[in-house]
XYZ file of C-alpha atoms in Angstrom:
608
model
C 124.167 -80.698 -17.068
C 125.424 -80.072 -20.562
C 128.781 -78.003 -20.600
C 131.122 -77.833 -23.524
C 133.626 -80.232 -21.607
C 131.183 -83.301 -22.701
C 132.827 -82.305 -26.380
C 135.959 -83.751 -27.817
C 138.896 -81.685 -27.902
C 139.028 -78.985 -30.556
C 135.231 -79.721 -30.940
C 133.042 -76.648 -31.444
C 129.214 -76.255 -29.860
C 127.020 -74.739 -32.833
C 123.485 -74.847 -32.239
C 120.477 -76.265 -30.181
C 116.838 -77.550 -30.719
C 114.303 -77.915 -28.597
C 112.916 -81.416 -29.122
C 111.898 -85.316 -28.125
C 114.111 -88.082 -28.151
C 111.775 -90.948 -29.229
C 112.981 -94.366 -28.120
C 111.087 -97.738 -30.262
C 108.575 -95.663 -32.169
C 105.340 -97.165 -32.776
C 105.847 -100.108 -30.345
C 104.423 -101.282 -27.774
C 107.484 -100.125 -25.417
C 107.525 -96.489 -27.175
C 109.263 -93.841 -24.676
C 109.268 -90.145 -25.248
C 111.963 -87.946 -23.537
C 111.664 -84.245 -23.547
C 115.308 -81.943 -24.001
C 117.500 -80.015 -26.082
C 119.241 -81.406 -29.288
C 122.756 -80.242 -29.614
C 124.534 -80.260 -33.285
C 128.246 -80.298 -32.625
C 131.015 -80.428 -34.942
C 132.087 -83.883 -34.050
C 128.731 -85.169 -32.662
C 125.244 -85.207 -31.923
C 124.322 -84.495 -28.332
C 120.811 -84.644 -26.465
C 120.287 -83.344 -23.193
C 116.791 -84.891 -21.500
C 115.271 -82.265 -19.189
C 114.912 -85.556 -16.602
C 118.055 -85.155 -14.490
C 117.752 -89.119 -14.045
C 117.935 -89.929 -17.793
C 121.528 -89.905 -19.023
C 122.618 -87.255 -21.726
C 123.597 -89.450 -24.838
C 126.669 -88.168 -27.265
C 126.606 -89.748 -30.441
C 130.180 -89.438 -32.379
C 129.534 -88.306 -35.829
C 131.982 -90.579 -37.227
C 130.361 -93.786 -35.928
C 126.852 -92.741 -37.790
C 125.732 -95.357 -40.262
C 122.992 -92.975 -41.333
C 121.326 -89.544 -40.842
C 117.999 -88.589 -42.543
C 114.559 -87.321 -42.330
C 111.895 -89.423 -42.751
C 109.849 -88.380 -46.350
C 106.123 -88.935 -45.627
C 105.806 -91.178 -48.594
C 107.932 -93.868 -47.798
C 105.773 -95.770 -45.721
C 108.262 -96.215 -43.118
C 106.199 -97.987 -40.308
C 108.463 -96.239 -37.811
C 107.583 -92.909 -38.760
C 104.306 -93.188 -40.563
C 102.637 -90.499 -37.655
C 103.614 -87.476 -36.664
C 106.782 -87.485 -38.710
C 106.887 -83.895 -39.341
C 110.401 -82.225 -38.130
C 111.453 -85.463 -37.413
C 115.550 -86.674 -37.594
C 116.389 -90.137 -37.797
C 120.259 -90.989 -36.800
C 121.380 -94.661 -36.773
C 124.309 -95.395 -35.609
C 126.860 -98.285 -34.382
C 127.929 -96.320 -30.891
C 126.631 -94.283 -28.383
C 127.915 -92.826 -25.137
C 125.771 -92.177 -21.784
C 126.861 -89.421 -19.372
C 125.848 -88.171 -16.182
C 123.134 -91.167 -15.737
C 121.192 -89.844 -12.411
C 122.862 -86.669 -12.726
C 126.144 -88.192 -11.293
C 129.689 -87.509 -12.751
C 130.922 -90.675 -13.531
C 132.972 -92.309 -16.454
C 131.091 -92.769 -20.032
C 128.928 -96.099 -20.241
C 129.653 -96.996 -24.150
C 127.186 -99.032 -25.750
C 127.578 -101.098 -28.694
C 126.379 -101.940 -31.646
C 123.671 -100.653 -33.808
C 121.070 -98.672 -32.482
C 118.499 -96.091 -33.843
C 117.565 -93.192 -32.242
C 114.524 -90.388 -33.712
C 114.674 -87.105 -32.451
C 111.587 -84.882 -33.351
C 111.905 -80.994 -33.395
C 109.454 -78.404 -32.164
C 110.108 -76.530 -35.107
C 109.369 -78.280 -38.102
C 110.692 -76.306 -40.343
C 114.188 -76.434 -39.508
C 114.644 -79.964 -40.162
C 116.336 -79.568 -43.532
C 118.700 -76.971 -42.231
C 119.685 -79.098 -39.347
C 119.753 -82.609 -41.611
C 121.934 -80.807 -44.076
C 124.328 -79.397 -41.500
C 124.685 -82.727 -39.748
C 125.500 -84.392 -43.326
C 128.391 -81.905 -43.912
C 129.713 -82.554 -40.400
C 129.619 -86.175 -41.138
C 131.063 -86.473 -43.819
C 133.938 -84.017 -42.135
C 133.642 -86.556 -39.159
C 134.665 -89.156 -42.001
C 137.778 -88.107 -43.711
C 140.733 -90.155 -43.027
C 143.493 -87.785 -42.126
C 142.944 -85.492 -39.257
C 144.441 -82.634 -40.956
C 141.815 -82.500 -43.622
C 138.645 -82.785 -41.121
C 140.322 -79.915 -38.964
C 140.342 -78.147 -42.299
C 136.682 -78.857 -42.875
C 135.376 -78.317 -39.962
C 137.219 -74.760 -39.823
C 135.729 -73.765 -42.804
C 132.239 -74.866 -41.937
C 133.072 -72.345 -38.873
C 134.242 -69.622 -40.412
C 130.973 -69.573 -43.085
C 128.584 -69.635 -39.855
C 130.651 -66.405 -38.175
C 130.411 -64.500 -41.517
C 126.768 -65.116 -41.747
C 126.379 -63.579 -38.119
C 127.252 -60.447 -36.474
C 127.544 -58.974 -32.860
C 123.780 -58.191 -31.780
C 124.030 -54.620 -30.949
C 120.634 -54.405 -29.043
C 123.415 -56.214 -26.238
C 125.071 -52.752 -25.776
C 125.072 -51.490 -21.742
C 123.821 -47.964 -23.482
C 122.279 -46.675 -26.390
C 124.974 -43.961 -26.467
C 127.968 -46.389 -26.705
C 130.312 -45.938 -29.446
C 131.377 -49.039 -31.941
C 135.413 -48.929 -31.908
C 136.136 -52.564 -33.103
C 133.914 -56.272 -34.128
C 136.153 -58.821 -35.160
C 135.210 -63.004 -35.114
C 137.457 -64.781 -32.094
C 136.897 -67.835 -29.730
C 136.561 -67.185 -25.730
C 139.663 -70.030 -24.188
C 138.374 -72.550 -20.841
C 140.505 -75.070 -19.826
C 140.352 -77.263 -22.818
C 137.624 -75.611 -24.620
C 137.384 -73.022 -26.924
C 133.826 -71.226 -27.618
C 133.522 -68.818 -31.100
C 131.895 -66.080 -31.436
C 132.052 -62.332 -31.815
C 134.247 -59.668 -30.014
C 132.819 -56.353 -29.930
C 134.735 -53.188 -28.080
C 132.993 -49.758 -27.486
C 134.251 -46.549 -26.088
C 133.000 -48.074 -22.765
C 133.190 -52.108 -22.855
C 134.275 -55.001 -24.280
C 131.721 -57.741 -25.213
C 131.983 -61.345 -26.235
C 128.783 -62.603 -28.032
C 129.358 -66.763 -28.512
C 127.470 -68.334 -31.798
C 125.939 -70.695 -29.831
C 124.563 -68.427 -26.887
C 126.505 -70.539 -24.554
C 126.876 -70.265 -21.309
C 125.473 -67.195 -21.535
C 124.139 -65.030 -24.488
C 127.241 -62.080 -24.065
C 130.183 -61.593 -21.339
C 130.611 -58.078 -20.839
C 133.651 -56.330 -19.223
C 133.431 -52.643 -18.078
C 136.680 -50.967 -19.896
C 137.353 -49.099 -16.541
C 137.637 -52.056 -14.639
C 140.786 -53.077 -16.308
C 143.865 -53.917 -14.313
C 145.717 -55.710 -16.014
C 145.814 -57.136 -20.061
C 148.717 -59.708 -21.432
C 149.349 -60.858 -25.080
C 149.085 -64.510 -24.807
C 150.583 -67.420 -26.893
C 147.719 -70.504 -27.639
C 148.420 -73.434 -29.235
C 152.263 -71.813 -29.906
C 150.678 -68.731 -32.212
C 150.600 -65.273 -30.643
C 146.962 -65.497 -31.107
C 145.696 -64.752 -27.308
C 144.562 -62.098 -25.305
C 143.669 -61.978 -21.490
C 142.118 -59.284 -19.666
C 142.057 -59.010 -15.409
C 140.114 -56.876 -13.493
C 142.225 -57.500 -10.330
C 145.615 -57.069 -9.457
C 146.287 -60.136 -7.563
C 143.964 -63.109 -8.925
C 145.114 -66.191 -10.329
C 142.291 -66.516 -12.345
C 141.320 -63.923 -15.312
C 137.778 -62.343 -16.542
C 138.225 -63.371 -19.885
C 140.949 -64.997 -22.226
C 139.929 -64.578 -26.072
C 142.338 -66.120 -29.216
C 142.144 -64.202 -32.519
C 141.827 -65.975 -35.692
C 144.812 -63.367 -36.959
C 147.478 -61.150 -34.779
C 146.110 -58.092 -36.281
C 142.736 -58.269 -34.593
C 144.661 -59.428 -31.487
C 147.045 -56.272 -31.339
C 144.437 -53.767 -32.168
C 142.103 -54.804 -29.435
C 144.836 -54.821 -27.114
C 146.218 -51.039 -27.999
C 142.399 -49.833 -27.721
C 142.089 -51.334 -24.257
C 145.452 -50.899 -22.896
C 145.224 -47.492 -22.231
C 141.871 -47.712 -20.314
C 143.654 -49.273 -17.825
C 142.762 -47.692 -14.422
C 144.681 -44.780 -13.992
C 147.169 -46.028 -11.281
C 148.078 -49.236 -12.994
C 151.284 -49.027 -15.005
C 152.645 -51.703 -17.589
C 155.108 -54.047 -14.996
C 157.952 -55.757 -16.430
C 159.775 -59.028 -15.208
C 162.624 -56.381 -13.958
C 159.981 -54.224 -11.989
C 158.244 -56.951 -10.236
C 162.023 -58.295 -9.509
C 162.926 -55.165 -7.767
C 159.435 -55.149 -6.011
C 160.528 -58.683 -4.523
C 163.837 -58.014 -4.187
C 163.102 -55.488 -1.444
C 160.469 -57.444 0.164
C 157.561 -55.351 -1.211
C 155.825 -58.682 -2.586
C 155.669 -62.169 -1.376
C 157.357 -65.200 -2.863
C 153.655 -66.150 -3.839
C 152.990 -63.140 -5.642
C 156.278 -63.222 -7.259
C 156.141 -66.093 -8.754
C 152.376 -65.388 -9.933
C 153.562 -62.587 -11.691
C 156.414 -64.487 -12.923
C 154.001 -67.056 -14.363
C 151.474 -64.174 -16.485
C 154.252 -62.580 -17.990
C 155.611 -65.897 -19.533
C 152.032 -67.230 -21.127
C 151.183 -69.281 -18.084
C 147.451 -69.213 -17.323
C 144.590 -70.933 -15.767
C 142.475 -71.244 -18.940
C 145.495 -73.001 -21.186
C 146.005 -76.585 -19.177
C 149.243 -76.898 -21.676
C 150.672 -73.613 -20.131
C 149.109 -73.371 -16.477
C 151.014 -71.606 -13.919
C 154.153 -73.794 -12.555
C 155.300 -73.768 -8.845
C 158.179 -75.496 -7.499
C 157.901 -78.708 -5.017
C 159.313 -76.801 -1.957
C 158.824 -79.461 0.963
C 161.170 -82.304 0.871
C 160.004 -84.171 4.416
C 156.862 -86.028 4.010
C 157.339 -87.970 7.059
C 158.097 -86.137 10.119
C 155.418 -86.053 12.745
C 156.816 -81.927 13.409
C 157.694 -79.944 10.182
C 160.700 -77.768 11.032
C 161.449 -75.000 8.430
C 164.187 -74.023 10.705
C 166.329 -77.164 9.044
C 167.523 -76.900 5.576
C 166.712 -80.670 5.050
C 163.195 -80.226 5.434
C 163.286 -78.282 2.016
C 163.899 -79.407 -1.550
C 167.287 -78.332 -3.616
C 166.042 -75.640 -5.329
C 169.046 -75.202 -7.966
C 168.266 -78.531 -9.226
C 165.203 -79.402 -11.864
C 163.113 -82.052 -10.394
C 164.982 -84.649 -12.681
C 168.776 -84.001 -11.327
C 167.348 -84.262 -7.459
C 168.040 -87.949 -7.208
C 171.735 -88.691 -8.619
C 171.250 -92.139 -9.044
C 168.492 -91.826 -11.715
C 170.330 -88.842 -13.497
C 172.914 -90.683 -13.784
C 171.183 -93.245 -15.825
C 169.212 -90.584 -17.904
C 172.702 -88.759 -18.227
C 174.243 -91.995 -20.108
C 170.735 -92.278 -22.055
C 171.393 -88.341 -23.182
C 175.335 -89.218 -23.990
C 173.923 -91.900 -26.555
C 171.172 -90.064 -28.215
C 171.384 -88.375 -31.748
C 170.772 -84.839 -32.102
C 168.329 -83.301 -30.988
C 169.531 -84.488 -27.418
C 167.001 -84.338 -24.680
C 167.666 -85.617 -20.944
C 163.886 -85.891 -19.845
C 161.048 -87.658 -22.123
C 158.043 -86.081 -20.040
C 157.855 -82.220 -18.721
C 157.178 -80.562 -15.522
C 153.716 -79.712 -16.796
C 150.994 -80.689 -18.911
C 147.466 -80.663 -19.082
C 147.543 -84.311 -17.543
C 149.530 -83.832 -14.290
C 147.610 -80.000 -13.882
C 144.168 -82.467 -13.622
C 146.147 -85.300 -11.882
C 146.269 -82.871 -8.903
C 142.641 -81.286 -9.318
C 140.790 -84.316 -10.545
C 138.444 -84.161 -7.104
C 137.602 -80.441 -7.792
C 137.600 -80.880 -11.482
C 136.382 -84.272 -12.942
C 134.841 -83.242 -15.919
C 137.979 -81.920 -17.193
C 139.644 -85.179 -16.633
C 136.854 -86.599 -18.664
C 137.202 -84.809 -21.408
C 140.716 -85.306 -21.337
C 140.814 -88.679 -21.090
C 138.140 -89.729 -23.159
C 135.290 -90.256 -20.818
C 137.681 -92.035 -18.316
C 139.766 -91.693 -14.863
C 143.097 -92.744 -14.820
C 144.324 -96.193 -13.273
C 143.374 -96.379 -9.079
C 147.022 -96.475 -8.608
C 148.121 -94.205 -10.737
C 145.938 -91.090 -9.221
C 147.028 -88.336 -6.659
C 146.472 -90.473 -4.109
C 149.527 -89.663 -1.057
C 151.655 -86.873 -0.944
C 154.418 -88.873 0.347
C 154.225 -91.075 -2.575
C 153.645 -88.588 -5.159
C 157.016 -86.695 -3.706
C 158.685 -90.329 -3.890
C 157.648 -91.188 -7.523
C 159.083 -87.368 -8.463
C 162.219 -88.217 -7.274
C 162.853 -92.216 -8.281
C 160.005 -92.256 -11.244
C 161.813 -92.944 -14.425
C 159.356 -90.497 -16.482
C 158.178 -88.731 -13.211
C 159.709 -84.723 -13.312
C 156.476 -82.810 -12.620
C 156.404 -79.585 -10.349
C 153.444 -78.498 -8.570
C 150.563 -76.099 -9.195
C 149.512 -72.676 -7.645
C 146.794 -74.309 -5.549
C 149.196 -76.013 -2.861
C 150.130 -72.415 -1.767
C 146.584 -70.866 -1.618
C 143.688 -71.285 0.837
C 141.207 -73.756 -0.995
C 141.914 -77.118 -0.035
C 138.989 -78.544 -1.855
C 141.270 -80.385 -4.402
C 142.504 -82.680 -1.302
C 138.664 -84.119 -0.441
C 137.126 -85.692 -2.396
C 133.669 -83.978 -0.912
C 132.067 -84.986 -4.602
C 132.215 -88.622 -3.212
C 132.883 -89.489 -6.824
C 134.071 -93.290 -7.568
C 137.693 -92.990 -8.708
C 138.314 -96.670 -8.372
C 139.846 -99.382 -6.018
C 143.813 -99.336 -5.408
C 145.464 -102.980 -5.594
C 145.508 -103.248 -1.935
C 141.477 -103.003 -2.733
C 141.520 -99.586 -0.870
C 139.074 -97.076 -2.450
C 140.274 -93.819 -3.708
C 139.314 -90.753 -1.442
C 140.901 -88.146 -0.325
C 144.493 -87.293 -0.632
C 146.927 -89.054 1.665
C 148.367 -86.130 3.857
C 151.975 -86.008 5.895
C 151.906 -86.584 9.487
C 153.084 -83.219 10.116
C 149.454 -81.998 8.755
C 146.430 -81.978 11.288
C 144.293 -81.588 7.680
C 144.009 -79.892 4.636
C 143.832 -76.340 5.312
C 146.496 -77.342 7.966
C 148.585 -78.583 5.147
C 148.200 -75.339 2.818
C 149.010 -73.512 5.855
C 152.369 -75.168 6.183
C 152.871 -75.015 2.616
C 152.493 -71.591 2.620
C 154.796 -70.892 5.597
C 157.454 -72.660 4.020
C 156.929 -71.058 0.437
C 157.497 -67.616 2.770
C 159.819 -68.938 4.821
C 164.140 -67.653 4.779
C 165.361 -70.630 3.162
C 162.894 -70.507 0.471
C 163.364 -66.332 -0.051
C 167.709 -67.076 -0.030
C 166.784 -70.124 -2.438
C 163.939 -68.898 -4.819
C 165.890 -67.207 -7.555
C 167.483 -70.511 -8.174
C 164.706 -72.198 -9.179
C 163.443 -69.008 -11.283
C 167.077 -69.494 -12.989
C 165.760 -73.020 -13.918
C 162.348 -72.144 -14.703
C 162.236 -68.776 -16.584
C 165.618 -67.630 -16.604
C 168.975 -68.439 -17.941
C 169.541 -72.014 -17.415
C 166.371 -72.577 -19.546
C 168.321 -72.998 -22.352
C 171.594 -73.168 -24.104
C 174.710 -74.656 -22.658
C 173.670 -72.993 -19.669
C 170.696 -75.532 -19.655
C 172.438 -78.790 -20.555
C 175.255 -77.808 -17.100
C 172.206 -77.567 -14.891
C 170.941 -80.401 -16.435
C 167.614 -78.947 -17.373
C 167.041 -80.120 -21.228
C 163.707 -81.119 -22.310
C 162.426 -82.015 -25.852
C 162.987 -79.498 -28.065
C 159.096 -79.318 -28.973
C 158.266 -77.325 -25.400
C 160.573 -74.801 -26.272
C 159.113 -71.596 -27.638
C 159.937 -71.577 -31.154
C 160.635 -74.737 -30.974
C 158.600 -74.980 -34.284
C 157.538 -72.748 -36.519
C 153.838 -74.302 -37.477
C 153.374 -71.564 -39.989
C 156.474 -73.209 -42.303
C 154.558 -76.783 -41.993
C 152.681 -77.261 -45.321
C 150.760 -80.347 -44.709
C 148.132 -79.660 -42.544
C 147.783 -83.690 -41.194
C 151.651 -83.037 -40.081
C 150.365 -79.674 -38.357
C 147.401 -81.007 -36.649
C 149.224 -84.040 -34.944
C 152.371 -82.122 -33.818
C 149.894 -79.990 -32.153
C 147.955 -82.120 -30.380
C 151.286 -83.571 -29.095
C 152.856 -79.975 -28.196
C 149.585 -79.517 -26.248
C 149.244 -82.917 -24.397
C 153.140 -83.074 -23.500
C 153.415 -79.417 -21.655
C 155.286 -76.407 -22.976
C 158.317 -74.536 -21.033
C 157.331 -71.214 -20.174
C 158.203 -67.861 -22.059
C 162.203 -67.004 -20.965
C 162.209 -63.773 -19.254
C 165.597 -63.213 -18.094
C 168.798 -64.145 -19.613
C 171.622 -63.562 -16.743
C 171.372 -64.999 -13.259
C 168.890 -63.688 -11.463
C 169.931 -61.484 -8.041
C 169.001 -63.119 -4.754
C 166.515 -61.542 -2.439
C 167.846 -58.753 0.531
C 166.867 -60.542 3.798
C 167.238 -58.380 6.352
C 168.972 -60.835 9.282
C 167.999 -60.100 12.856
C 171.880 -59.525 13.587
C 171.966 -56.179 11.531
C 168.938 -54.636 12.251
C 169.561 -52.080 14.661
C 165.934 -52.611 17.614
C 164.661 -48.917 18.515
C 166.666 -49.431 21.888
C 170.155 -49.109 20.536
C 169.094 -46.266 18.412
C 169.782 -42.727 20.135
C 167.054 -41.439 19.084
C 163.550 -42.432 21.066
C 161.050 -43.191 18.227
C 158.724 -39.751 19.298
C 161.620 -37.501 19.663
C 163.044 -36.742 16.829
C 164.015 -37.953 13.260
C 166.795 -37.369 11.431
C 166.118 -34.118 9.497
C 165.618 -32.494 12.756
C 169.018 -32.950 14.045
C 171.189 -29.591 14.445
C 174.190 -28.768 12.236
C 176.336 -30.168 14.821
C 174.561 -33.223 14.959
C 174.634 -33.750 11.029
C 178.474 -33.260 10.947
C 179.320 -35.245 13.536
C 177.033 -38.362 12.087
C 179.081 -37.582 8.996
C 182.369 -37.977 10.517
C 181.404 -41.023 11.961
C 180.668 -43.076 8.559
C 184.157 -43.913 8.170
C 183.973 -46.261 11.396
C 180.974 -48.465 9.583
C 182.049 -51.622 8.172
C 180.537 -52.774 4.848
C 178.585 -55.814 5.514
C 176.764 -56.829 2.203
C 176.376 -54.970 -1.066
C 173.201 -55.694 -3.790
C 173.165 -54.579 -7.209
C 168.902 -53.013 -6.790
C 168.561 -52.290 -10.716
C 168.160 -54.082 -13.810
C 171.091 -56.918 -13.501
């Protein structure tokens, strides 16, 4: 039941101890629960073995006292069996997953006493000392000072440990490099040790969670990307597949030299047939119809630092369909589609005029939109039914208000067109095959709407017979001729030349300066508190993808039925002879006739 999502954002899980949680010790109502005591950088968490009992989370900043009761204190509460006991007195606790149900956290306010009795009594002193240290950090006034003290504690723990070489797959493996790093998953980073041998990449978490070691065979690596994490060039993401959305491991290093060294060692190990793809090479494949619109967008997201493991840089996909009211979706009509040449904020002229009027009066640095098209909150808005614990983690143990939930596609699209601050695009899940994010199959209590209706499954447009049919039609729309003809215009806005500068102003595509790569240099900010505040703002607000193209993106080459020559018109039937088999005379004839061909269309199919 425990997961790192029970921690606060930017919190670390250090260690765990088997223990009993004793309530009302010494009284007639004394109760004892067996479980695991987890020491985290900002909280103490106790996970009972009994699933019916809630997980208890005590924020360290709400602790009044943390002590090991001494035998000679004569305190009646701890007179008997006090060895290994740790007494915690606090002003607030959170109860989580009571009866093993995912729901908003329950808050118990007011002073409460907790006694945890460790199985290994000898560890009592070390645990109390660690808790005192972390409690001091949590009570510092400024976030920057807290972060600095916790980082110092973490680094000293990492320095005292190293990778356990007994974890190697084979005794003949040769160690290449070892360094400290963090494994990144959505909303969570988990510190530990990275180790690379001639055959494998290993990551060993400091806390042994969720498993003692993660191992990737270098021979299986297909793709590897350097990533920007928290605006710093410290990330590395490894994929063992060609087209999957999610990677096999995402690591964040403490300095870019370690990251680059590891990259240069792993990159040559990729399967022999795998070449390093650039945005241009994918563009050529897409232009010629070798990869689908969906695959192309996935590759561009990857190259632009978007990752499923980083919710502030989650892959961004466009709204395509604009019709959520008809009983039949007609993909031959242009009006069934959203205008892909404009950002969401510019689709409604009335709203845009209001935004532009505000923009004109704004002092520098100006921006048109006060919120972004992709942020952690928006990603989880769409995924709350399959990722409720992520939403609770992001929102301090609460779900959003029922009326602000993802209740209906028509409603969400209307709000993106009319809402004063809603400019969000979609996520890849809308064009894949798993429709579970549209269905409340976990039977979550997501609240009651104003009309008294409970939040259940997402309401689909009339033209969809069910969630799977909705995804099927969304995929057809994404791969339709209309989108193939216009997708390059959306790419110009999100990944291309209209993303920044004067072209962005002309395209009404200007967001807050902090959302752009290079918008702020964190290394130049000396005040740690200002740095933490800025980073938090950037990560929660959303980030613009890395710019991949600086000139207009070419259009896809669409073979239209009128110009493709059918087999029946061809003078040579398919199983007779090919062009190579023609006689000299026929070849001369063919070349003589070439002057009669009329130019239909022409394309540049290399680079720009």
